[in-house]
Amino acid sequence: MNDFPWLSVLIAVPAVGALLVALLPRGKDELAKRVALGLSSLVAVLAFVMAAGFETGGARHQFEETYDWIPAFGVHWALGVDGVALTLILMSVVLVPLVMLASWNDAERYGGVVAEGERAPARSVKGYFALILALEAMMVGVFAATDVFLFYVFFEAMLVPVYFLIGHYGGPQRSYAAVKFLLYSLLGGLLMLVAVIALYVQGPNTFLMSELGDLDLDPTVAKWLFLGFFVAFAIKAPMVPLHTWLPDAAGQAPAGALVLIVGVLDKVGTYGMMRFCLELFPEASKWATPVVVTFAVISVIYGAILAIGQVDLKRLVAYTSISHFGFIVLGIFAMTSQGQAGAALYMVNHGFATGALFLVVGFLIVRRGSARVDAFGGVQKVAPLLAGAFLISGLAGLSLPGLAPFVSEFLVIIGTFARYEAAAVFAALGIVLAAIYILWMYQRTMNGPTAEAVAGFKDLSRRELVVIAPILAVIVALGFFPKPALDVIDPSVQQTLSRVQMSDPTTTVAEKGARP
Amino acid sequence: MSAGVQVIAAPGDIPAPHIEYGQLAPMLIVFGVAVVGVLVEAFVGRSWRYRVQVPLAFAGLLAALVWTLVLGLSEKPFHVAAMGAIGVDAPTLFLQGTILVLALVGLLLIAERSAAHFAAQASALPGSEAEQAGAAAGIRQTELFPLMMFAVGGMLLFPAANDLLTMFVALEVLSLPLYLLCGLARRRRLLSQEAAVKYFLLGAFSSAFFLYGTALLYGFAGSVRLSDIAEQAGQGAGGEPLLLGGIALLSVGLLFKLGAAPFHMWKPDVYQGAPTPITALMASTTLVAAFGAMLRVYYVGFETLRWDWRPTMWGVAILTMLVGAVIAVTQTDVKRLLAYSSIAHAGFLLTGLVATSREGLSGSLFYLAAYGFTTLGAFAVVTMVRDPGGEAAHLSRWAGLGKRSPLLAGAFAFFLLAMAGIPLTSGFTGKFAVFSAAVDGGATPLVIVGVLASAIAAFFYVRVIVVMFFSEPDADGPAVVVSPTTATAVAVGLAVTVVLGVLPQPVLDLAGEAAAQMFVR
């Protein structure tokens, strides 16, 4: 393994880029966009070059770097990725340039939906791109951190750019949504801070995951600390009943930012459950499993039912995500290798599938100036490519076999069934409901007589095609051939499970049979 | 001490006290400059005074700071000076250095020429002809500088005082000039004078508590020296009511200066009414001095009694955090809002005191330095946003400031995020330091209340950011007046807030070393 500090570079390039873009003189919007897109593409290329050197079956964490940061608190600038983190980072860095390209022309004009007759105030273009770059740096950091304190720093600092993305570039109710988002996340984060502090006091005065792993905690303390971490992650993920910030944020945030908020940021919650809750507090995790599984199943069904009733496209997609996050949490806490591998894969697949859905919804909103389902109708006749992209991403959302989310959802359900049969049966209901909300949404917006306001719709532009085509290609590719991703994910899942000292139930379905 | 009682003392009988001038030099320099400043007021022509006073004050503070650094570096074993009246030790030098740097930055605000924050003649009645005549003649208030120097001198002495009488003298020396300075605002003079009177009356009242507490403790221990009191208390020498009563009354006086609930009532009014540069000075340096004095009293004097005072301090800390955070939510004036935020921060600091450990001490020292610069920077921003009638302190006037002046609004937003304790700012590092010390000291419930209060507090910080960035600017909104000195103050505040958030290790080391050497007895 070479000693090049890959991960630090992946954080530094967008961070410096964000400063650079923010400091460009006013009026240089075009330059700002190009610099931002160029840098984020560079990050993506670098990330893939790094990933090529990842040895499956090698050390648990690879590309490790450890430097002292604040020795007084035992804090290190410690980075490293295992399979799960690596796939999540790759997903993030692919999505960022695409999101930039998708918001190329409308960052300043549409912060989402503008009420009829109201002119959206002009907003700083370079600010939007600078915030996204800053967010990218923190996204890489949060997945790569192997020091609990460093993770917490990225976890909390990430709120600031997101807050401004929603509050500054969002729709009419943006400041309400932004404040709600921030307060929810901050409250969760601060509870986690207590747990982080207590961990520091209890432990060997270090925050390195590698040294905290062997911590022998008092069971009662461990349960409290688990709760501190878990609540923060459950808010982030978002799980019923801590989910109410997401639909509001989704209704107001610009579609581009939403891809990153729902597609990437919310994964920090589920990633955190896997990495921190399970590995730091294995006993407490097992203790909490029944409750967590119950809430996960409730999330699956509740999110799906509410999605059916939504009249706003972005809110609808947000509720579908709550349902999907229920699946991910279910897979993690089923504590079987299939469940966890499925959950880890689902995080990636969901990022692409929901990302695609939000992007297409964004294209629709830009054309129509409204996000209401009933504002559309018969789009398919005027813009067949757009409708096609919508259909594929929608079908990915309902986990159609052949598309990526199917594999992961299937693994999750099988993995869950092996241990919690009832939970798996109820969760499977979510798939049925998914068919209703996706197909009904498609039917109402794309089929039927062409609405008057829709008649003038242009089909996907070249720029939009460049944005959406790669994501759809990834969804199809991972749908038919998930093996590369699973190969990378599996070893780290096994390690997590061995930390929790759980093995698969003996009646498990043969692993190979679970994959199409 | 009791030797000269029997006969009328001849001049030679009273032993001349041994004074370590070298170790006391920082305080002596500041007091000396203050006295020279008074002479300048008396003998230098009016048009020259400003040009003499400002460099003089700068030079004095700078010389004191350099001397403090030299004392800190000389690494002699620290000991008490001036016959045990003053402790010159590592934590004190850390506090004094912090106070001096903050005072230097605060001086930049007070010396601001273009703004005219201060009334030309404090004695002229508001709205009277004398006032108009004074303003027309271009009279500039320059007594500010000696007054400020006296106050800073008192602040240096306050945390250094090793006996309660010296501490009382320091308390008065720092308070009296501040009472005066509070009443000197040029705009809204009645509000300013009301603030001054309130501060004076309540301050005098709390001083009386302090003095009464001192008297009771003297009655208990037969000495006003903190180490003697600690020794007597450690022996369990009886006289518990005197001791506990003394601690309670003394605490009231100290908590008043700190602005902890339920002794916080003066803070919003005074912060709002006082000229903003003075508010900035009070919010930063006075807080450092007052909390520094508390640290010394509780770590040196009452350390052996911590099982007696800790429960009360728990209550005070919880009340202070909650009162500060909750009431701030309803505020609409930026200065009042920052005042309530300062109350909440006093509560966070108290969690470091409750820890009563070296970690708690070093955490508190770091927190004081970090918070001092953040709050100073925030008030400096407030002085820059002006209406025709003075500062535009009402929150609604700040609407859309982010569009009009993104840099300034960005700086203010950063200060607010630091106060809210977002990582990568000094506020987070400070909070982490005191909270981890408190958890280590078994005060986990206190820390949970602390983070809940932080979440409530975040709500109103965020509200200001919402107003600045997410609402449309008024057509006749306030102007942003940028002057070099104030901008420097903001820049220094910003730089320290960033550095202490990103690379806090050197200052943490400094605070840790200071705490490791502990207060001398």
CSV table of N, CA and C in Angstrom, one decimal, chain B residues 136-249:
chain,number,residue,atom,x,y,z
B,136,ALA,N,-21.6,70.7,19.4
B,136,ALA,CA,-21.2,71.6,18.4
B,136,ALA,C,-19.8,72.0,18.4
B,137,ALA,N,-19.3,72.1,19.6
B,137,ALA,CA,-17.9,72.5,19.8
B,137,ALA,C,-16.9,71.3,19.5
B,138,GLY,N,-17.5,70.2,19.2
B,138,GLY,CA,-16.6,69.0,18.9
B,138,GLY,C,-15.9,68.5,20.1
B,139,ILE,N,-16.5,68.6,21.2
B,139,ILE,CA,-15.7,68.1,22.4
B,139,ILE,C,-15.7,66.6,22.4
B,140,ARG,N,-14.6,66.0,22.7
B,140,ARG,CA,-14.5,64.6,22.7
B,140,ARG,C,-14.2,64.1,24.1
B,141,GLN,N,-14.9,63.1,24.4
B,141,GLN,CA,-14.7,62.5,25.8
B,141,GLN,C,-13.4,61.8,25.8
B,142,THR,N,-12.4,62.1,26.6
B,142,THR,CA,-11.2,61.4,26.7
B,142,THR,C,-10.9,60.8,28.1
B,143,GLU,N,-11.8,61.1,29.1
B,143,GLU,CA,-11.6,60.5,30.4
B,143,GLU,C,-11.9,59.0,30.3
B,144,LEU,N,-12.4,58.6,29.2
B,144,LEU,CA,-12.6,57.2,29.0
B,144,LEU,C,-11.4,56.4,29.3
B,145,PHE,N,-10.3,56.9,28.8
B,145,PHE,CA,-9.1,56.0,28.7
B,145,PHE,C,-8.5,55.8,30.1
B,146,PRO,N,-8.3,56.8,31.0
B,146,PRO,CA,-7.9,56.5,32.3
B,146,PRO,C,-8.9,55.7,33.1
B,147,LEU,N,-10.2,55.9,32.8
B,147,LEU,CA,-11.2,55.1,33.5
B,147,LEU,C,-11.1,53.6,33.1
B,148,MET,N,-10.9,53.4,31.8
B,148,MET,CA,-10.8,52.1,31.4
B,148,MET,C,-9.5,51.4,32.0
B,149,MET,N,-8.4,52.2,32.1
B,149,MET,CA,-7.2,51.7,32.6
B,149,MET,C,-7.4,51.2,34.1
B,150,PHE,N,-8.1,52.1,34.8
B,150,PHE,CA,-8.4,51.7,36.2
B,150,PHE,C,-9.2,50.4,36.3
B,151,ALA,N,-10.2,50.3,35.4
B,151,ALA,CA,-11.0,49.1,35.4
B,151,ALA,C,-10.2,47.9,35.1
B,152,VAL,N,-9.3,48.0,34.1
B,152,VAL,CA,-8.5,46.9,33.7
B,152,VAL,C,-7.5,46.5,34.8
B,153,GLY,N,-7.0,47.6,35.4
B,153,GLY,CA,-6.1,47.3,36.6
B,153,GLY,C,-6.8,46.5,37.6
B,154,GLY,N,-8.1,46.9,37.9
B,154,GLY,CA,-8.9,46.1,38.9
B,154,GLY,C,-9.1,44.7,38.5
B,155,MET,N,-9.3,44.6,37.2
B,155,MET,CA,-9.6,43.2,36.6
B,155,MET,C,-8.4,42.3,36.8
B,156,LEU,N,-7.2,42.9,36.6
B,156,LEU,CA,-5.9,42.2,36.7
B,156,LEU,C,-5.8,41.7,38.2
B,157,LEU,N,-6.1,42.6,39.1
B,157,LEU,CA,-5.9,42.3,40.5
B,157,LEU,C,-7.0,41.3,41.0
B,158,PHE,N,-8.2,41.4,40.5
B,158,PHE,CA,-9.3,40.6,41.0
B,158,PHE,C,-9.0,39.1,41.1
B,159,PRO,N,-8.5,38.4,40.0
B,159,PRO,CA,-8.2,37.0,40.1
B,159,PRO,C,-6.9,36.7,40.8
B,160,ALA,N,-6.1,37.8,41.0
B,160,ALA,CA,-4.8,37.5,41.6
B,160,ALA,C,-4.9,37.7,43.1
B,161,ALA,N,-6.0,38.3,43.6
B,161,ALA,CA,-6.1,38.6,45.0
B,161,ALA,C,-6.1,37.3,45.8
B,162,ASN,N,-5.2,37.3,46.8
B,162,ASN,CA,-5.2,36.0,47.6
B,162,ASN,C,-5.8,36.2,49.0
B,163,ASP,N,-6.2,37.4,49.3
B,163,ASP,CA,-7.0,37.5,50.5
B,163,ASP,C,-8.3,38.3,50.1
B,164,LEU,N,-9.3,38.1,50.9
B,164,LEU,CA,-10.6,38.6,50.6
B,164,LEU,C,-10.7,40.1,50.6
B,165,LEU,N,-9.9,40.8,51.4
B,165,LEU,CA,-9.9,42.2,51.4
B,165,LEU,C,-9.3,42.8,50.1
B,166,THR,N,-8.2,42.3,49.8
B,166,THR,CA,-7.6,42.7,48.5
B,166,THR,C,-8.6,42.5,47.3
B,167,MET,N,-9.2,41.3,47.4
B,167,MET,CA,-10.2,41.0,46.4
B,167,MET,C,-11.3,42.0,46.4
B,168,PHE,N,-11.8,42.4,47.6
B,168,PHE,CA,-12.8,43.4,47.6
B,168,PHE,C,-12.4,44.7,47.0
B,169,VAL,N,-11.2,45.1,47.3
B,169,VAL,CA,-10.6,46.4,46.8
B,169,VAL,C,-10.6,46.3,45.3
B,170,ALA,N,-10.1,45.1,44.8
B,170,ALA,CA,-10.1,44.9,43.3
B,170,ALA,C,-11.4,45.0,42.7
B,171,LEU,N,-12.4,44.4,43.4
B,171,LEU,CA,-13.8,44.4,42.9
B,171,LEU,C,-14.3,45.8,42.7
B,172,GLU,N,-14.0,46.6,43.8
B,172,GLU,CA,-14.5,48.0,43.7
B,172,GLU,C,-13.7,48.8,42.6
B,173,VAL,N,-12.4,48.6,42.5
B,173,VAL,CA,-11.6,49.3,41.5
B,173,VAL,C,-12.0,49.0,40.1
B,174,LEU,N,-12.4,47.7,39.9
B,174,LEU,CA,-12.9,47.4,38.6
B,174,LEU,C,-14.3,47.9,38.3
B,175,SER,N,-15.1,47.9,39.4
B,175,SER,CA,-16.5,48.2,39.1
B,175,SER,C,-16.8,49.7,39.0
B,176,LEU,N,-16.2,50.5,39.9
B,176,LEU,CA,-16.6,51.9,39.9
B,176,LEU,C,-16.4,52.6,38.5
B,177,PRO,N,-15.2,52.4,37.9
B,177,PRO,CA,-15.1,53.0,36.5
B,177,PRO,C,-16.1,52.5,35.5
B,178,LEU,N,-16.4,51.2,35.7
B,178,LEU,CA,-17.4,50.6,34.7
B,178,LEU,C,-18.8,51.2,34.9
B,179,TYR,N,-19.2,51.5,36.2
B,179,TYR,CA,-20.4,52.2,36.4
B,179,TYR,C,-20.5,53.5,35.6
B,180,LEU,N,-19.4,54.2,35.7
B,180,LEU,CA,-19.3,55.5,35.0
B,180,LEU,C,-19.4,55.3,33.5
B,181,LEU,N,-18.6,54.4,33.1
B,181,LEU,CA,-18.5,54.2,31.6
B,181,LEU,C,-19.8,53.8,31.0
B,182,CYS,N,-20.6,53.1,31.8
B,182,CYS,CA,-21.9,52.6,31.3
B,182,CYS,C,-22.8,53.8,31.0
B,183,GLY,N,-22.6,54.9,31.7
B,183,GLY,CA,-23.6,56.0,31.5
B,183,GLY,C,-23.2,57.0,30.4
B,184,LEU,N,-22.2,56.6,29.6
B,184,LEU,CA,-21.6,57.6,28.7
B,184,LEU,C,-22.1,57.5,27.3
B,185,ALA,N,-23.1,56.7,27.0
B,185,ALA,CA,-23.5,56.5,25.6
B,185,ALA,C,-24.0,57.9,25.0
B,186,ARG,N,-23.7,58.1,23.8
B,186,ARG,CA,-24.0,59.3,23.1
B,186,ARG,C,-25.5,59.3,22.7
B,187,ARG,N,-25.9,58.1,22.2
B,187,ARG,CA,-27.3,58.0,21.7
B,187,ARG,C,-28.1,57.3,22.9
B,188,ARG,N,-29.4,57.6,22.9
B,188,ARG,CA,-30.2,57.0,23.9
B,188,ARG,C,-29.6,57.2,25.3
B,189,ARG,N,-29.4,58.4,25.6
B,189,ARG,CA,-28.6,58.7,26.8
B,189,ARG,C,-29.4,58.3,28.1
B,190,LEU,N,-30.7,58.5,28.0
B,190,LEU,CA,-31.5,58.1,29.3
B,190,LEU,C,-31.4,56.6,29.6
B,191,LEU,N,-31.4,55.8,28.5
B,191,LEU,CA,-31.3,54.4,28.7
B,191,LEU,C,-29.9,54.1,29.3
B,192,SER,N,-29.0,54.8,28.7
B,192,SER,CA,-27.6,54.5,29.2
B,192,SER,C,-27.4,54.9,30.7
B,193,GLN,N,-28.0,56.1,31.0
B,193,GLN,CA,-27.8,56.5,32.4
B,193,GLN,C,-28.6,55.6,33.3
B,194,GLU,N,-29.8,55.2,32.9
B,194,GLU,CA,-30.6,54.2,33.7
B,194,GLU,C,-29.8,53.0,33.9
B,195,ALA,N,-29.1,52.5,32.8
B,195,ALA,CA,-28.3,51.3,33.0
B,195,ALA,C,-27.2,51.5,34.0
B,196,ALA,N,-26.6,52.7,34.0
B,196,ALA,CA,-25.5,53.0,34.9
B,196,ALA,C,-26.0,53.0,36.3
B,197,VAL,N,-27.1,53.6,36.5
B,197,VAL,CA,-27.7,53.7,37.9
B,197,VAL,C,-28.0,52.3,38.4
B,198,LYS,N,-28.7,51.5,37.5
B,198,LYS,CA,-29.0,50.1,37.9
B,198,LYS,C,-27.8,49.3,38.3
B,199,TYR,N,-26.8,49.4,37.4
B,199,TYR,CA,-25.6,48.7,37.6
B,199,TYR,C,-25.0,49.1,38.9
B,200,PHE,N,-25.0,50.4,39.2
B,200,PHE,CA,-24.3,50.9,40.4
B,200,PHE,C,-25.0,50.4,41.6
B,201,LEU,N,-26.4,50.6,41.6
B,201,LEU,CA,-27.1,50.2,42.8
B,201,LEU,C,-27.0,48.7,43.1
B,202,LEU,N,-27.3,47.9,42.1
B,202,LEU,CA,-27.2,46.5,42.3
B,202,LEU,C,-25.8,46.0,42.6
B,203,GLY,N,-24.8,46.7,41.9
B,203,GLY,CA,-23.4,46.4,42.1
B,203,GLY,C,-23.0,46.7,43.6
B,204,ALA,N,-23.4,47.8,44.1
B,204,ALA,CA,-23.1,48.2,45.4
B,204,ALA,C,-23.7,47.2,46.4
B,205,PHE,N,-24.9,46.8,46.1
B,205,PHE,CA,-25.6,45.9,46.9
B,205,PHE,C,-24.9,44.5,47.0
B,206,SER,N,-24.4,44.1,45.8
B,206,SER,CA,-23.7,42.8,45.8
B,206,SER,C,-22.3,43.0,46.5
B,207,SER,N,-21.7,44.1,46.4
B,207,SER,CA,-20.5,44.4,47.1
B,207,SER,C,-20.7,44.2,48.6
B,208,ALA,N,-21.8,44.7,49.0
B,208,ALA,CA,-22.1,44.6,50.5
B,208,ALA,C,-22.2,43.2,50.9
B,209,PHE,N,-22.8,42.4,50.0
B,209,PHE,CA,-22.9,40.9,50.3
B,209,PHE,C,-21.5,40.3,50.4
B,210,PHE,N,-20.7,40.7,49.5
B,210,PHE,CA,-19.3,40.2,49.4
B,210,PHE,C,-18.6,40.6,50.7
B,211,LEU,N,-18.8,41.8,51.1
B,211,LEU,CA,-18.1,42.3,52.3
B,211,LEU,C,-18.6,41.6,53.6
B,212,TYR,N,-19.9,41.4,53.6
B,212,TYR,CA,-20.5,40.7,54.8
B,212,TYR,C,-19.9,39.3,54.8
B,213,GLY,N,-19.9,38.7,53.7
B,213,GLY,CA,-19.3,37.3,53.7
B,213,GLY,C,-17.9,37.3,54.1
B,214,THR,N,-17.1,38.3,53.7
B,214,THR,CA,-15.7,38.4,54.2
B,214,THR,C,-15.7,38.5,55.7
B,215,ALA,N,-16.6,39.3,56.2
B,215,ALA,CA,-16.6,39.5,57.7
B,215,ALA,C,-16.9,38.2,58.4
B,216,LEU,N,-17.9,37.5,57.9
B,216,LEU,CA,-18.2,36.2,58.5
B,216,LEU,C,-17.0,35.2,58.5
B,217,LEU,N,-16.4,35.2,57.3
B,217,LEU,CA,-15.3,34.3,57.2
B,217,LEU,C,-14.1,34.7,58.1
B,218,TYR,N,-13.9,36.0,58.2
B,218,TYR,CA,-12.9,36.4,59.1
B,218,TYR,C,-13.3,36.0,60.6
B,219,GLY,N,-14.5,36.1,60.9
B,219,GLY,CA,-15.0,35.6,62.2
B,219,GLY,C,-14.7,34.1,62.4
B,220,PHE,N,-14.8,33.4,61.3
B,220,PHE,CA,-14.6,31.9,61.4
B,220,PHE,C,-13.1,31.6,61.5
B,221,ALA,N,-12.3,32.2,60.6
B,221,ALA,CA,-11.0,31.7,60.5
B,221,ALA,C,-10.0,32.7,61.2
B,222,GLY,N,-10.4,33.9,61.5
B,222,GLY,CA,-9.5,34.8,62.1
B,222,GLY,C,-8.5,35.4,61.1
B,223,SER,N,-8.8,35.2,59.9
B,223,SER,CA,-7.9,35.7,58.8
B,223,SER,C,-8.7,35.9,57.5
B,224,VAL,N,-8.3,36.8,56.7
B,224,VAL,CA,-9.0,36.9,55.4
B,224,VAL,C,-8.3,36.2,54.3
B,225,ARG,N,-7.1,35.6,54.6
B,225,ARG,CA,-6.3,34.9,53.6
B,225,ARG,C,-7.0,33.7,53.2
B,226,LEU,N,-7.1,33.4,51.9
B,226,LEU,CA,-7.8,32.2,51.4
B,226,LEU,C,-7.2,30.9,52.0
B,227,SER,N,-5.8,30.9,52.0
B,227,SER,CA,-5.2,29.7,52.5
B,227,SER,C,-5.5,29.4,54.0
B,228,ASP,N,-5.6,30.5,54.7
B,228,ASP,CA,-5.9,30.3,56.2
B,228,ASP,C,-7.3,29.8,56.3
B,229,ILE,N,-8.2,30.4,55.5
B,229,ILE,CA,-9.6,29.9,55.6
B,229,ILE,C,-9.7,28.4,55.3
B,230,ALA,N,-8.9,28.1,54.2
B,230,ALA,CA,-9.0,26.7,53.8
B,230,ALA,C,-8.4,25.8,54.9
B,231,GLU,N,-7.4,26.3,55.6
B,231,GLU,CA,-6.7,25.5,56.6
B,231,GLU,C,-7.7,25.3,57.8
B,232,GLN,N,-8.3,26.4,58.2
B,232,GLN,CA,-9.2,26.3,59.3
B,232,GLN,C,-10.4,25.4,59.0
B,233,ALA,N,-10.9,25.6,57.8
B,233,ALA,CA,-12.1,24.8,57.4
B,233,ALA,C,-11.7,23.3,57.3
B,234,GLY,N,-10.5,23.0,56.9
B,234,GLY,CA,-10.0,21.6,56.8
B,234,GLY,C,-9.9,21.0,58.2
B,235,GLN,N,-9.6,21.8,59.2
B,235,GLN,CA,-9.5,21.2,60.5
B,235,GLN,C,-10.8,20.9,61.2
B,236,GLY,N,-11.9,21.4,60.6
B,236,GLY,CA,-13.2,21.3,61.2
B,236,GLY,C,-13.3,21.9,62.5
B,237,ALA,N,-12.8,23.2,62.5
B,237,ALA,CA,-12.6,23.9,63.8
B,237,ALA,C,-13.9,24.4,64.4
B,238,GLY,N,-15.0,24.0,64.0
B,238,GLY,CA,-16.3,24.5,64.6
B,238,GLY,C,-16.7,25.8,63.9
B,239,GLY,N,-17.7,26.4,64.4
B,239,GLY,CA,-18.2,27.6,63.9
B,239,GLY,C,-18.7,27.5,62.5
B,240,GLU,N,-19.4,26.3,62.2
B,240,GLU,CA,-19.9,26.0,60.9
B,240,GLU,C,-20.8,27.1,60.3
B,241,PRO,N,-21.8,27.6,61.2
B,241,PRO,CA,-22.7,28.6,60.6
B,241,PRO,C,-21.9,29.8,60.1
B,242,LEU,N,-20.9,30.3,60.8
B,242,LEU,CA,-20.1,31.4,60.3
B,242,LEU,C,-19.5,31.1,58.9
B,243,LEU,N,-19.0,29.9,58.8
B,243,LEU,CA,-18.3,29.5,57.6
B,243,LEU,C,-19.2,29.4,56.4
B,244,LEU,N,-20.3,28.6,56.7
B,244,LEU,CA,-21.3,28.4,55.6
B,244,LEU,C,-22.0,29.7,55.2
B,245,GLY,N,-22.3,30.5,56.2
B,245,GLY,CA,-22.9,31.8,55.9
B,245,GLY,C,-22.0,32.7,55.1
B,246,GLY,N,-20.7,32.7,55.5
B,246,GLY,CA,-19.7,33.5,54.8
B,246,GLY,C,-19.6,33.0,53.3
B,247,ILE,N,-19.5,31.7,53.1
B,247,ILE,CA,-19.4,31.2,51.8
B,247,ILE,C,-20.6,31.6,50.9
B,248,ALA,N,-21.8,31.5,51.5
B,248,ALA,CA,-23.0,31.9,50.8
B,248,ALA,C,-23.0,33.3,50.4
B,249,LEU,N,-22.7,34.2,51.3
B,249,LEU,CA,-22.7,35.6,51.0
B,249,LEU,C,-21.6,36.0,50.0
